[in-house]
PDB file of C-alpha atoms in Angstrom:
ATOM      1  CA  MET A   1       0.000   0.000   0.000  1.00 45.00           C
ATOM      2  CA  LYS A   2       1.446   3.340  -1.019  1.00 45.00           C
ATOM      3  CA  GLU A   3       2.344   5.558   1.907  1.00 46.00           C
ATOM      4  CA  LYS A   4       1.025   9.065   1.621  1.00 47.00           C
ATOM      5  CA  LYS A   5       2.856  12.064   2.966  1.00 48.00           C
ATOM      6  CA  SER A   6       1.272  15.298   4.003  1.00 46.00           C
ATOM      7  CA  VAL A   7       2.674  18.751   3.527  1.00 45.00           C
ATOM      8  CA  LYS A   8       4.544  20.133   6.476  1.00 45.00           C
ATOM      9  CA  SER A   9       4.389  23.900   6.547  1.00 45.00           C
ATOM     10  CA  SER A  10       7.887  24.977   7.189  1.00 46.00           C
ATOM     11  CA  ASP A  11       8.503  28.267   8.963  1.00 44.00           C
ATOM     12  CA  LYS A  12      12.085  28.121   7.807  1.00 45.00           C
ATOM     13  CA  HIS A  13      11.153  28.033   4.106  1.00 46.00           C
ATOM     14  CA  GLN A  14      11.605  31.376   2.386  1.00 47.00           C
ATOM     15  CA  SER A  15       9.526  32.236  -0.618  1.00 47.00           C
ATOM     16  CA  GLY A  16      11.628  32.698  -3.733  1.00 48.00           C
ATOM     17  CA  HIS A  17      14.227  30.551  -5.371  1.00 50.00           C
ATOM     18  CA  VAL A  18      16.892  30.771  -2.649  1.00 47.00           C
ATOM     19  CA  SER A  19      16.335  28.241   0.135  1.00 53.00           C
ATOM     20  CA  SER A  20      18.360  25.721   2.072  1.00 54.00           C
ATOM     21  CA  PHE A  21      17.936  22.912  -0.397  1.00 57.00           C
ATOM     22  CA  LYS A  22      19.862  19.715  -0.145  1.00 69.00           C
ATOM     23  CA  PHE A  23      20.480  17.684  -3.247  1.00 75.00           C
ATOM     24  CA  ALA A  24      19.926  14.443  -1.327  1.00 76.00           C
ATOM     25  CA  LYS A  25      16.349  15.529  -0.716  1.00 79.00           C
ATOM     26  CA  LEU A  26      15.594  14.994  -4.423  1.00 82.00           C
ATOM     27  CA  PHE A  27      15.559  11.212  -3.984  1.00 81.00           C
ATOM     28  CA  ASP A  28      14.431  10.972  -0.386  1.00 79.00           C
ATOM     29  CA  PRO A  29      10.855   9.643  -0.072  1.00 77.00           C
ATOM     30  CA  GLU A  30      10.907  10.582   3.639  1.00 79.00           C
ATOM     31  CA  ALA A  31      11.608  14.273   2.970  1.00 78.00           C
ATOM     32  CA  PHE A  32       8.858  16.850   3.450  1.00 79.00           C
ATOM     33  CA  TRP A  33       8.066  19.098   0.512  1.00 80.00           C
ATOM     34  CA  ASP A  34       6.727  22.613   0.330  1.00 80.00           C
ATOM     35  CA  LYS A  35       4.409  23.217  -2.641  1.00 82.00           C
ATOM     36  CA  ASP A  36       6.722  25.863  -4.112  1.00 84.00           C
ATOM     37  CA  GLN A  37       9.824  23.715  -3.763  1.00 87.00           C
ATOM     38  CA  LEU A  38       8.224  20.668  -5.358  1.00 91.00           C
ATOM     39  CA  GLY A  39       6.779  22.804  -8.158  1.00 91.00           C
ATOM     40  CA  ASP A  40      10.210  24.270  -8.901  1.00 92.00           C
ATOM     41  CA  VAL A  41      11.875  20.854  -8.965  1.00 93.00           C
ATOM     42  CA  LEU A  42       9.238  19.471 -11.329  1.00 95.00           C
ATOM     43  CA  HIS A  43       9.630  22.539 -13.543  1.00 95.00           C
ATOM     44  CA  TRP A  44      13.388  22.069 -13.892  1.00 96.00           C
ATOM     45  CA  ILE A  45      13.083  18.331 -14.479  1.00 96.00           C
ATOM     46  CA  ARG A  46      10.726  19.068 -17.369  1.00 96.00           C
ATOM     47  CA  GLN A  47      13.162  21.617 -18.839  1.00 97.00           C
ATOM     48  CA  ILE A  48      16.085  19.177 -18.640  1.00 97.00           C
ATOM     49  CA  VAL A  49      14.022  16.414 -20.279  1.00 97.00           C
ATOM     50  CA  ALA A  50      12.922  18.888 -22.982  1.00 97.00           C
ATOM     51  CA  LEU A  51      16.511  19.895 -23.711  1.00 97.00           C
ATOM     52  CA  VAL A  52      17.813  16.323 -23.801  1.00 97.00           C
ATOM     53  CA  CYS A  53      14.952  15.102 -25.995  1.00 97.00           C
ATOM     54  CA  GLY A  54      15.277  18.087 -28.324  1.00 97.00           C
ATOM     55  CA  LEU A  55      19.012  17.528 -28.766  1.00 97.00           C
ATOM     56  CA  LEU A  56      18.503  13.795 -29.267  1.00 97.00           C
ATOM     57  CA  TRP A  57      15.513  14.011 -31.613  1.00 97.00           C
ATOM     58  CA  GLY A  58      17.311  16.640 -33.691  1.00 96.00           C
ATOM     59  CA  SER A  59      20.585  14.692 -33.913  1.00 96.00           C
ATOM     60  CA  ILE A  60      19.209  11.301 -35.005  1.00 95.00           C
ATOM     61  CA  PRO A  61      17.002  12.901 -36.606  1.00 95.00           C
ATOM     62  CA  LEU A  62      13.465  11.993 -35.649  1.00 96.00           C
ATOM     63  CA  VAL A  63      11.011  13.700 -37.952  1.00 96.00           C
ATOM     64  CA  GLY A  64       7.261  14.087 -37.693  1.00 95.00           C
ATOM     65  CA  GLY A  65       4.615  15.404 -35.342  1.00 95.00           C
ATOM     66  CA  ILE A  66       4.363  12.011 -33.629  1.00 96.00           C
ATOM     67  CA  TRP A  67       7.709  12.720 -31.936  1.00 97.00           C
ATOM     68  CA  LEU A  68       6.252  15.821 -30.289  1.00 97.00           C
ATOM     69  CA  VAL A  69       3.518  13.622 -28.855  1.00 97.00           C
ATOM     70  CA  SER A  70       6.107  11.067 -27.744  1.00 97.00           C
ATOM     71  CA  PHE A  71       8.073  13.801 -25.986  1.00 97.00           C
ATOM     72  CA  LEU A  72       4.929  14.864 -24.117  1.00 97.00           C
ATOM     73  CA  LEU A  73       4.253  11.303 -23.032  1.00 97.00           C
ATOM     74  CA  ILE A  74       7.867  10.663 -22.000  1.00 97.00           C
ATOM     75  CA  SER A  75       8.250  13.904 -20.034  1.00 97.00           C
ATOM     76  CA  SER A  76       4.875  13.531 -18.319  1.00 97.00           C
ATOM     77  CA  GLY A  77       5.702   9.921 -17.515  1.00 96.00           C
ATOM     78  CA  ILE A  78       9.008  10.928 -15.951  1.00 96.00           C
ATOM     79  CA  ILE A  79       7.346  13.655 -13.876  1.00 96.00           C
ATOM     80  CA  TYR A  80       4.584  11.313 -12.710  1.00 95.00           C
ATOM     81  CA  GLY A  81       7.077   8.562 -11.896  1.00 94.00           C
ATOM     82  CA  TYR A  82       9.216  10.987  -9.948  1.00 93.00           C
ATOM     83  CA  TYR A  83       6.562  12.445  -7.654  1.00 92.00           C
ATOM     84  CA  ALA A  84       4.373   9.338  -7.349  1.00 91.00           C
ATOM     85  CA  ILE A  85       6.939   6.533  -7.182  1.00 91.00           C
ATOM     86  CA  ILE A  86      10.248   8.060  -6.048  1.00 90.00           C
ATOM     87  CA  LEU A  87       8.968  10.814  -3.750  1.00 89.00           C
ATOM     88  CA  LYS A  88       5.644   9.119  -2.932  1.00 88.00           C
ATOM     89  CA  VAL A  89       3.899  12.461  -2.346  1.00 87.00           C
ATOM     90  CA  ASP A  90       0.186  12.790  -1.724  1.00 86.00           C
ATOM     91  CA  GLU A  91      -0.887  14.654  -4.857  1.00 83.00           C
ATOM     92  CA  GLU A  92      -4.061  15.903  -3.144  1.00 84.00           C
ATOM     93  CA  GLU A  93      -1.911  17.990  -0.826  1.00 81.00           C
ATOM     94  CA  PHE A  94      -0.347  19.686  -3.835  1.00 84.00           C
ATOM     95  CA  GLY A  95      -3.463  20.422  -5.863  1.00 83.00           C
ATOM     96  CA  GLY A  96      -3.915  17.088  -7.622  1.00 88.00           C
ATOM     97  CA  HIS A  97      -2.212  15.351 -10.543  1.00 89.00           C
ATOM     98  CA  GLY A  98      -3.157  18.163 -12.940  1.00 91.00           C
ATOM     99  CA  SER A  99      -1.409  20.802 -10.895  1.00 90.00           C
ATOM    100  CA  LEU A 100       1.782  18.769 -10.597  1.00 91.00           C
ATOM    101  CA  LEU A 101       1.844  17.640 -14.211  1.00 93.00           C
ATOM    102  CA  GLN A 102       1.366  21.140 -15.582  1.00 93.00           C
ATOM    103  CA  GLU A 103       4.390  22.617 -13.791  1.00 92.00           C
ATOM    104  CA  GLY A 104       6.665  24.025 -16.480  1.00 93.00           C
ATOM    105  CA  LEU A 105       4.719  22.242 -19.225  1.00 96.00           C
ATOM    106  CA  PHE A 106       4.372  25.066 -21.746  1.00 95.00           C
ATOM    107  CA  ALA A 107       7.950  26.290 -21.286  1.00 96.00           C
ATOM    108  CA  SER A 108       9.209  22.735 -21.758  1.00 97.00           C
ATOM    109  CA  ILE A 109       7.220  22.311 -24.991  1.00 97.00           C
ATOM    110  CA  THR A 110       8.682  25.514 -26.454  1.00 97.00           C
ATOM    111  CA  LEU A 111      12.185  24.607 -25.249  1.00 97.00           C
ATOM    112  CA  PHE A 112      11.869  21.155 -26.781  1.00 98.00           C
ATOM    113  CA  LEU A 113      10.649  22.565 -30.118  1.00 97.00           C
ATOM    114  CA  LEU A 114      13.458  25.119 -30.113  1.00 97.00           C
ATOM    115  CA  ALA A 115      16.195  22.555 -29.415  1.00 97.00           C
ATOM    116  CA  TRP A 116      14.736  19.989 -31.819  1.00 97.00           C
ATOM    117  CA  THR A 117      14.372  22.542 -34.640  1.00 97.00           C
ATOM    118  CA  LEU A 118      17.802  24.120 -34.169  1.00 96.00           C
ATOM    119  CA  VAL A 119      19.748  20.857 -33.978  1.00 96.00           C
ATOM    120  CA  TYR A 120      17.818  19.406 -36.909  1.00 96.00           C
ATOM    121  CA  SER A 121      18.417  22.512 -39.052  1.00 95.00           C
ATOM    122  CA  LEU A 122      22.089  22.873 -38.207  1.00 94.00           C
ATOM    123  CA  ALA A 123      23.083  19.194 -38.257  1.00 93.00           C
ATOM    124  CA  HIS A 124      21.230  17.970 -41.350  1.00 90.00           C
ATOM    125  CA  PHE A 125      21.240  20.865 -43.824  1.00 90.00           C
TER     126      PHE A 125
ATOM    127  CA  MET B   1      34.595  31.867 -36.432  1.00 54.00           C
ATOM    128  CA  ALA B   2      32.645  33.769 -39.104  1.00 56.00           C
ATOM    129  CA  SER B   3      33.562  31.163 -41.758  1.00 58.00           C
ATOM    130  CA  LEU B   4      32.475  28.339 -39.424  1.00 57.00           C
ATOM    131  CA  PHE B   5      29.180  30.134 -38.915  1.00 59.00           C
ATOM    132  CA  SER B   6      28.625  30.551 -42.633  1.00 63.00           C
ATOM    133  CA  THR B   7      29.034  26.806 -43.322  1.00 76.00           C
ATOM    134  CA  PHE B   8      25.632  26.231 -41.672  1.00 82.00           C
ATOM    135  CA  ARG B   9      22.766  26.849 -44.067  1.00 85.00           C
ATOM    136  CA  TYR B  10      20.498  27.866 -41.191  1.00 88.00           C
ATOM    137  CA  SER B  11      23.012  29.783 -39.103  1.00 89.00           C
ATOM    138  CA  ASP B  12      20.529  32.668 -38.986  1.00 91.00           C
ATOM    139  CA  GLY B  13      18.578  30.585 -36.470  1.00 93.00           C
ATOM    140  CA  LEU B  14      21.506  30.882 -34.058  1.00 93.00           C
ATOM    141  CA  THR B  15      21.507  34.641 -34.583  1.00 93.00           C
ATOM    142  CA  VAL B  16      17.813  34.797 -33.674  1.00 94.00           C
ATOM    143  CA  VAL B  17      18.425  32.719 -30.532  1.00 95.00           C
ATOM    144  CA  GLY B  18      21.412  34.844 -29.534  1.00 95.00           C
ATOM    145  CA  ILE B  19      19.514  38.097 -29.957  1.00 95.00           C
ATOM    146  CA  SER B  20      16.491  36.645 -28.087  1.00 94.00           C
ATOM    147  CA  PHE B  21      18.707  35.619 -25.185  1.00 94.00           C
ATOM    148  CA  CYS B  22      20.289  39.072 -24.929  1.00 95.00           C
ATOM    149  CA  THR B  23      16.859  40.686 -25.199  1.00 94.00           C
ATOM    150  CA  ALA B  24      15.554  38.463 -22.392  1.00 93.00           C
ATOM    151  CA  LEU B  25      18.450  39.547 -20.155  1.00 93.00           C
ATOM    152  CA  ILE B  26      17.813  43.215 -20.915  1.00 93.00           C
ATOM    153  CA  CYS B  27      14.067  42.841 -20.312  1.00 91.00           C
ATOM    154  CA  GLU B  28      14.611  41.141 -16.954  1.00 90.00           C
ATOM    155  CA  ALA B  29      17.085  43.851 -15.961  1.00 92.00           C
ATOM    156  CA  ILE B  30      14.508  46.524 -16.841  1.00 90.00           C
ATOM    157  CA  SER B  31      11.794  44.586 -14.980  1.00 88.00           C
ATOM    158  CA  TRP B  32      13.995  44.314 -11.908  1.00 89.00           C
ATOM    159  CA  LEU B  33      14.691  48.040 -12.037  1.00 88.00           C
ATOM    160  CA  LEU B  34      11.058  49.093 -12.486  1.00 86.00           C
ATOM    161  CA  ILE B  35       9.117  46.297 -10.800  1.00 85.00           C
ATOM    162  CA  TYR B  36      10.817  43.608  -8.754  1.00 86.00           C
ATOM    163  CA  ARG B  37      12.977  45.753  -6.473  1.00 87.00           C
ATOM    164  CA  THR B  38      10.073  48.098  -5.505  1.00 87.00           C
ATOM    165  CA  THR B  39       8.467  47.745  -2.064  1.00 87.00           C
ATOM    166  CA  SER B  40       4.980  47.740  -3.652  1.00 84.00           C
ATOM    167  CA  TYR B  41       5.771  44.603  -5.644  1.00 85.00           C
ATOM    168  CA  LYS B  42       7.429  42.856  -2.699  1.00 86.00           C
ATOM    169  CA  SER B  43       4.524  43.554  -0.361  1.00 87.00           C
ATOM    170  CA  LEU B  44       1.906  42.508  -2.949  1.00 85.00           C
ATOM    171  CA  LYS B  45       3.776  39.266  -3.660  1.00 84.00           C
ATOM    172  CA  SER B  46       4.127  38.567   0.052  1.00 86.00           C
ATOM    173  CA  SER B  47       0.412  39.148   0.692  1.00 84.00           C
ATOM    174  CA  ILE B  48      -0.542  36.873  -2.228  1.00 86.00           C
ATOM    175  CA  ASP B  49       1.730  34.106  -0.927  1.00 83.00           C
ATOM    176  CA  LYS B  50       0.292  34.404   2.591  1.00 84.00           C
ATOM    177  CA  ALA B  51      -3.314  34.578   1.397  1.00 82.00           C
ATOM    178  CA  SER B  52      -2.972  31.563  -0.919  1.00 80.00           C
ATOM    179  CA  LYS B  53      -1.354  29.456   1.818  1.00 80.00           C
ATOM    180  CA  LYS B  54      -4.062  30.507   4.282  1.00 81.00           C
ATOM    181  CA  LEU B  55      -6.751  29.681   1.724  1.00 80.00           C
ATOM    182  CA  GLU B  56      -5.280  26.236   1.090  1.00 76.00           C
ATOM    183  CA  THR B  57      -5.233  25.449   4.813  1.00 77.00           C
ATOM    184  CA  MET B  58      -8.788  26.710   5.300  1.00 77.00           C
ATOM    185  CA  LYS B  59     -10.098  24.719   2.315  1.00 73.00           C
ATOM    186  CA  THR B  60      -8.329  21.554   3.509  1.00 70.00           C
ATOM    187  CA  ASP B  61      -9.837  21.965   7.000  1.00 71.00           C
ATOM    188  CA  SER B  62     -13.344  22.558   5.598  1.00 66.00           C
ATOM    189  CA  THR B  63     -13.203  19.437   3.374  1.00 64.00           C
ATOM    190  CA  VAL B  64     -12.069  17.328   6.336  1.00 62.00           C
ATOM    191  CA  ALA B  65     -14.910  18.600   8.542  1.00 61.00           C
ATOM    192  CA  ALA B  66     -18.213  16.757   8.141  1.00 57.00           C
ATOM    193  CA  ALA B  67     -20.294  19.919   8.017  1.00 58.00           C
ATOM    194  CA  PRO B  68     -18.334  23.130   7.504  1.00 59.00           C
ATOM    195  CA  LYS B  69     -19.761  26.110   9.424  1.00 70.00           C
ATOM    196  CA  LYS B  70     -21.285  29.083   7.596  1.00 74.00           C
ATOM    197  CA  SER B  71     -18.797  31.404   9.285  1.00 76.00           C
ATOM    198  CA  LYS B  72     -15.942  29.251   7.957  1.00 77.00           C
ATOM    199  CA  THR B  73     -17.333  29.457   4.418  1.00 80.00           C
ATOM    200  CA  LYS B  74     -17.655  33.226   4.772  1.00 83.00           C
ATOM    201  CA  LYS B  75     -14.055  33.459   5.944  1.00 83.00           C
ATOM    202  CA  ILE B  76     -12.906  31.444   2.935  1.00 82.00           C
ATOM    203  CA  ASP B  77     -14.839  33.780   0.627  1.00 85.00           C
ATOM    204  CA  ARG B  78     -13.239  36.800   2.304  1.00 85.00           C
ATOM    205  CA  VAL B  79      -9.723  35.405   1.873  1.00 83.00           C
ATOM    206  CA  GLU B  80     -10.489  34.452  -1.748  1.00 84.00           C
ATOM    207  CA  THR B  81     -11.720  37.977  -2.478  1.00 86.00           C
ATOM    208  CA  SER B  82      -8.642  39.458  -0.843  1.00 84.00           C
ATOM    209  CA  LEU B  83      -6.418  37.129  -2.918  1.00 85.00           C
ATOM    210  CA  LYS B  84      -8.166  38.105  -6.141  1.00 86.00           C
ATOM    211  CA  GLU B  85      -7.829  41.796  -5.315  1.00 86.00           C
ATOM    212  CA  SER B  86      -4.108  41.459  -4.549  1.00 84.00           C
ATOM    213  CA  SER B  87      -3.584  39.479  -7.767  1.00 85.00           C
ATOM    214  CA  ARG B  88      -5.409  42.148  -9.742  1.00 87.00           C
ATOM    215  CA  ASP B  89      -3.341  44.897  -8.117  1.00 84.00           C
ATOM    216  CA  LEU B  90      -0.149  42.970  -8.907  1.00 83.00           C
ATOM    217  CA  SER B  91      -1.148  42.518 -12.555  1.00 83.00           C
ATOM    218  CA  LEU B  92      -2.028  46.193 -12.836  1.00 83.00           C
ATOM    219  CA  PHE B  93       1.252  47.229 -11.236  1.00 80.00           C
ATOM    220  CA  LYS B  94       3.286  45.001 -13.556  1.00 80.00           C
ATOM    221  CA  PHE B  95       1.264  46.135 -16.581  1.00 80.00           C
ATOM    222  CA  LYS B  96       1.990  49.801 -15.973  1.00 72.00           C
ATOM    223  CA  SER B  97       5.714  49.224 -15.576  1.00 73.00           C
ATOM    224  CA  GLY B  98       5.824  46.566 -18.296  1.00 82.00           C
ATOM    225  CA  GLY B  99       5.252  49.123 -21.050  1.00 86.00           C
ATOM    226  CA  VAL B 100       8.979  49.756 -21.317  1.00 87.00           C
ATOM    227  CA  VAL B 101       9.679  46.030 -21.651  1.00 88.00           C
ATOM    228  CA  ALA B 102       6.964  45.750 -24.294  1.00 89.00           C
ATOM    229  CA  LEU B 103       8.585  48.608 -26.224  1.00 91.00           C
ATOM    230  CA  VAL B 104      11.993  46.879 -26.153  1.00 91.00           C
ATOM    231  CA  LEU B 105      10.443  43.623 -27.388  1.00 91.00           C
ATOM    232  CA  PHE B 106       8.578  45.475 -30.147  1.00 92.00           C
ATOM    233  CA  VAL B 107      11.753  47.231 -31.324  1.00 94.00           C
ATOM    234  CA  VAL B 108      13.772  43.989 -31.306  1.00 94.00           C
ATOM    235  CA  PHE B 109      11.022  42.159 -33.196  1.00 93.00           C
ATOM    236  CA  GLY B 110      10.954  44.940 -35.805  1.00 94.00           C
ATOM    237  CA  PHE B 111      14.733  44.790 -36.121  1.00 94.00           C
ATOM    238  CA  LEU B 112      14.739  41.017 -36.597  1.00 93.00           C
ATOM    239  CA  ASN B 113      11.854  41.287 -39.042  1.00 93.00           C
ATOM    240  CA  ASN B 114      13.828  43.701 -41.206  1.00 93.00           C
ATOM    241  CA  LEU B 115      16.891  41.490 -41.003  1.00 92.00           C
ATOM    242  CA  PHE B 116      15.219  38.196 -41.905  1.00 93.00           C
ATOM    243  CA  GLU B 117      12.138  39.159 -43.868  1.00 90.00           C
ATOM    244  CA  GLY B 118      11.235  36.524 -46.443  1.00 91.00           C
ATOM    245  CA  LYS B 119      14.043  34.234 -45.262  1.00 92.00           C
ATOM    246  CA  ALA B 120      13.711  30.800 -43.679  1.00 94.00           C
ATOM    247  CA  VAL B 121      15.913  30.832 -40.572  1.00 94.00           C
ATOM    248  CA  ALA B 122      15.409  27.150 -39.704  1.00 95.00           C
ATOM    249  CA  LYS B 123      13.846  23.914 -40.908  1.00 96.00           C
ATOM    250  CA  LEU B 124      11.048  22.424 -38.851  1.00 96.00           C
ATOM    251  CA  PRO B 125      11.291  18.645 -38.265  1.00 96.00           C
ATOM    252  CA  PHE B 126       7.513  18.363 -38.449  1.00 96.00           C
ATOM    253  CA  VAL B 127       4.614  19.825 -40.442  1.00 96.00           C
ATOM    254  CA  PRO B 128       2.847  22.305 -38.159  1.00 95.00           C
ATOM    255  CA  ALA B 129      -0.938  22.626 -37.967  1.00 94.00           C
ATOM    256  CA  ARG B 130      -2.512  25.106 -40.384  1.00 93.00           C
ATOM    257  CA  ILE B 131      -3.160  27.662 -37.680  1.00 94.00           C
ATOM    258  CA  VAL B 132       0.494  27.494 -36.573  1.00 95.00           C
ATOM    259  CA  GLN B 133       1.661  27.856 -40.179  1.00 95.00           C
ATOM    260  CA  LYS B 134       0.290  31.388 -40.171  1.00 94.00           C
ATOM    261  CA  MET B 135       3.182  32.235 -37.863  1.00 93.00           C
ATOM    262  CA  SER B 136       5.748  29.603 -38.852  1.00 95.00           C
ATOM    263  CA  HIS B 137       5.466  30.404 -42.587  1.00 94.00           C
ATOM    264  CA  ARG B 138       4.906  34.145 -42.156  1.00 91.00           C
ATOM    265  CA  GLY B 139       6.363  36.148 -45.043  1.00 91.00           C
ATOM    266  CA  LEU B 140       8.108  33.170 -46.651  1.00 92.00           C
ATOM    267  CA  GLN B 141       8.077  32.270 -50.329  1.00 90.00           C
ATOM    268  CA  GLY B 142       7.068  28.834 -51.534  1.00 90.00           C
ATOM    269  CA  ASP B 143       4.737  26.168 -50.200  1.00 90.00           C
ATOM    270  CA  ASP B 144       7.057  24.119 -48.015  1.00 93.00           C
ATOM    271  CA  PRO B 145       5.320  24.126 -44.598  1.00 94.00           C
ATOM    272  CA  THR B 146       8.520  23.021 -42.846  1.00 95.00           C
ATOM    273  CA  ASP B 147      10.303  26.291 -43.637  1.00 95.00           C
ATOM    274  CA  CYS B 148      10.516  28.251 -40.398  1.00 95.00           C
ATOM    275  CA  SER B 149      10.186  32.021 -40.326  1.00 95.00           C
ATOM    276  CA  MET B 150      11.917  34.307 -37.842  1.00 95.00           C
ATOM    277  CA  ALA B 151       8.585  35.073 -36.136  1.00 94.00           C
ATOM    278  CA  PHE B 152       7.970  31.480 -35.036  1.00 95.00           C
ATOM    279  CA  LEU B 153      11.541  30.887 -33.906  1.00 95.00           C
ATOM    280  CA  TYR B 154      11.481  34.180 -31.998  1.00 95.00           C
ATOM    281  CA  PHE B 155       8.218  33.131 -30.374  1.00 94.00           C
ATOM    282  CA  LEU B 156       9.751  29.822 -29.224  1.00 96.00           C
ATOM    283  CA  CYS B 157      12.836  31.636 -27.942  1.00 95.00           C
ATOM    284  CA  SER B 158      10.798  34.280 -26.110  1.00 92.00           C
ATOM    285  CA  ILE B 159       8.666  31.812 -24.200  1.00 93.00           C
ATOM    286  CA  SER B 160      11.333  29.245 -23.356  1.00 95.00           C
ATOM    287  CA  ILE B 161      14.208  31.608 -22.551  1.00 94.00           C
ATOM    288  CA  ARG B 162      12.213  34.228 -20.639  1.00 92.00           C
ATOM    289  CA  THR B 163      10.189  31.762 -18.584  1.00 93.00           C
ATOM    290  CA  ASN B 164      13.283  29.876 -17.484  1.00 94.00           C
ATOM    291  CA  LEU B 165      15.282  33.029 -16.910  1.00 93.00           C
ATOM    292  CA  GLN B 166      12.529  34.435 -14.691  1.00 91.00           C
ATOM    293  CA  LYS B 167      12.355  31.139 -12.826  1.00 92.00           C
ATOM    294  CA  PHE B 168      16.127  31.021 -12.390  1.00 92.00           C
ATOM    295  CA  LEU B 169      16.309  34.597 -11.111  1.00 89.00           C
ATOM    296  CA  GLY B 170      13.295  34.130  -8.845  1.00 85.00           C
ATOM    297  CA  PHE B 171      11.081  36.621 -10.671  1.00 82.00           C
ATOM    298  CA  SER B 172       8.270  34.187 -11.525  1.00 79.00           C
ATOM    299  CA  PRO B 173       4.765  35.306 -10.529  1.00 73.00           C
ATOM    300  CA  PRO B 174       3.537  33.745  -7.236  1.00 69.00           C
ATOM    301  CA  ARG B 175       1.660  30.451  -7.684  1.00 70.00           C
ATOM    302  CA  GLY B 176      -1.333  31.749  -5.782  1.00 62.00           C
ATOM    303  CA  ALA B 177      -1.896  34.636  -8.196  1.00 56.00           C
ATOM    304  CA  ALA B 178      -5.155  34.343 -10.122  1.00 48.00           C
ATOM    305  CA  GLY B 179      -4.729  33.514 -13.788  1.00 47.00           C
ATOM    306  CA  ALA B 180      -1.602  31.404 -13.340  1.00 44.00           C
ATOM    307  CA  GLY B 181      -3.095  28.466 -15.193  1.00 41.00           C
ATOM    308  CA  LEU B 182      -1.899  25.741 -17.519  1.00 40.00           C
ATOM    309  CA  PHE B 183       0.386  27.926 -19.547  1.00 44.00           C
ATOM    310  CA  GLN B 184       2.489  30.210 -17.401  1.00 44.00           C
ATOM    311  CA  ILE B 185       3.545  32.635 -20.120  1.00 47.00           C
ATOM    312  CA  PRO B 186       5.881  35.526 -19.196  1.00 50.00           C
ATOM    313  CA  ASP B 187       3.779  38.699 -19.158  1.00 44.00           C
ATOM    314  CA  ALA B 188       5.692  40.677 -21.813  1.00 43.00           C
ATOM    315  CA  ALA B 189       5.716  37.774 -24.259  1.00 44.00           C
ATOM    316  CA  LYS B 190       1.953  38.241 -24.625  1.00 42.00           C
ATOM    317  CA  THR B 191       2.606  41.615 -26.328  1.00 42.00           C
ATOM    318  CA  ASN B 192       4.510  39.973 -29.252  1.00 42.00           C
TER     319      ASN B 192
END
């Protein structure tokens, strides 16, 4: 049975991007997460996946709209796997699956398209 | 370096990205000067953060309770109204100061348009939808839908670079602000 964690409101957490953040916390299912912190982590994971996929898709190259759809499925799958399986967070405490899955989504799509297009154009023409 | 650049058929795409990146830095610097460092912005952002956290806690408590009291519901409504008002004030404040940023973006877009008018700056690895082609094939000759115009590449650069730059510098709008929905687009990018 999946253990659910609740949000612990931390007085020590400062709003904004600067906070005492330990890298080990990224893979610690026992760690407590603030909504802002988790949202930021999910955002950056999406951007990294977008960049890697864009560079890869453009280099091979993979051509066609289907590969945009595959990127969306892969990146959403990674995000879901991260917060549900690795971190084991209770998504209800963070606004539901929709709220977590949409963190950084649009920026990642544009970043992916940019990387994919640039690498494809420069490497194959 | 120049000869290496010229060996790429679509090296203009790199120029567009480079100019977009510099523009994003300039726009964030202007925004910091006019918006982010002001006490009005800091206090509005702080009140939105506090109100949204308070609202979350109150809503969680009311869903746990079997029969939420009327006074509790009224309190939630009051906090929601206060949050909406603060969000509106924040948007208005940013809008007034964002005119300068919008002007910079407009000038840069005009400059790039003059530079690359009628020229494909990249090749798309997919055929975009018809509605997207209005931007991706803007001003280009021929019927090849995979030719990419400066406008579309600039659009992709604007959204991706500015959103991530704002996030990195800590200038993103607070999550509790009304209107922060599925697509969190940087405010000035909407004026393109």
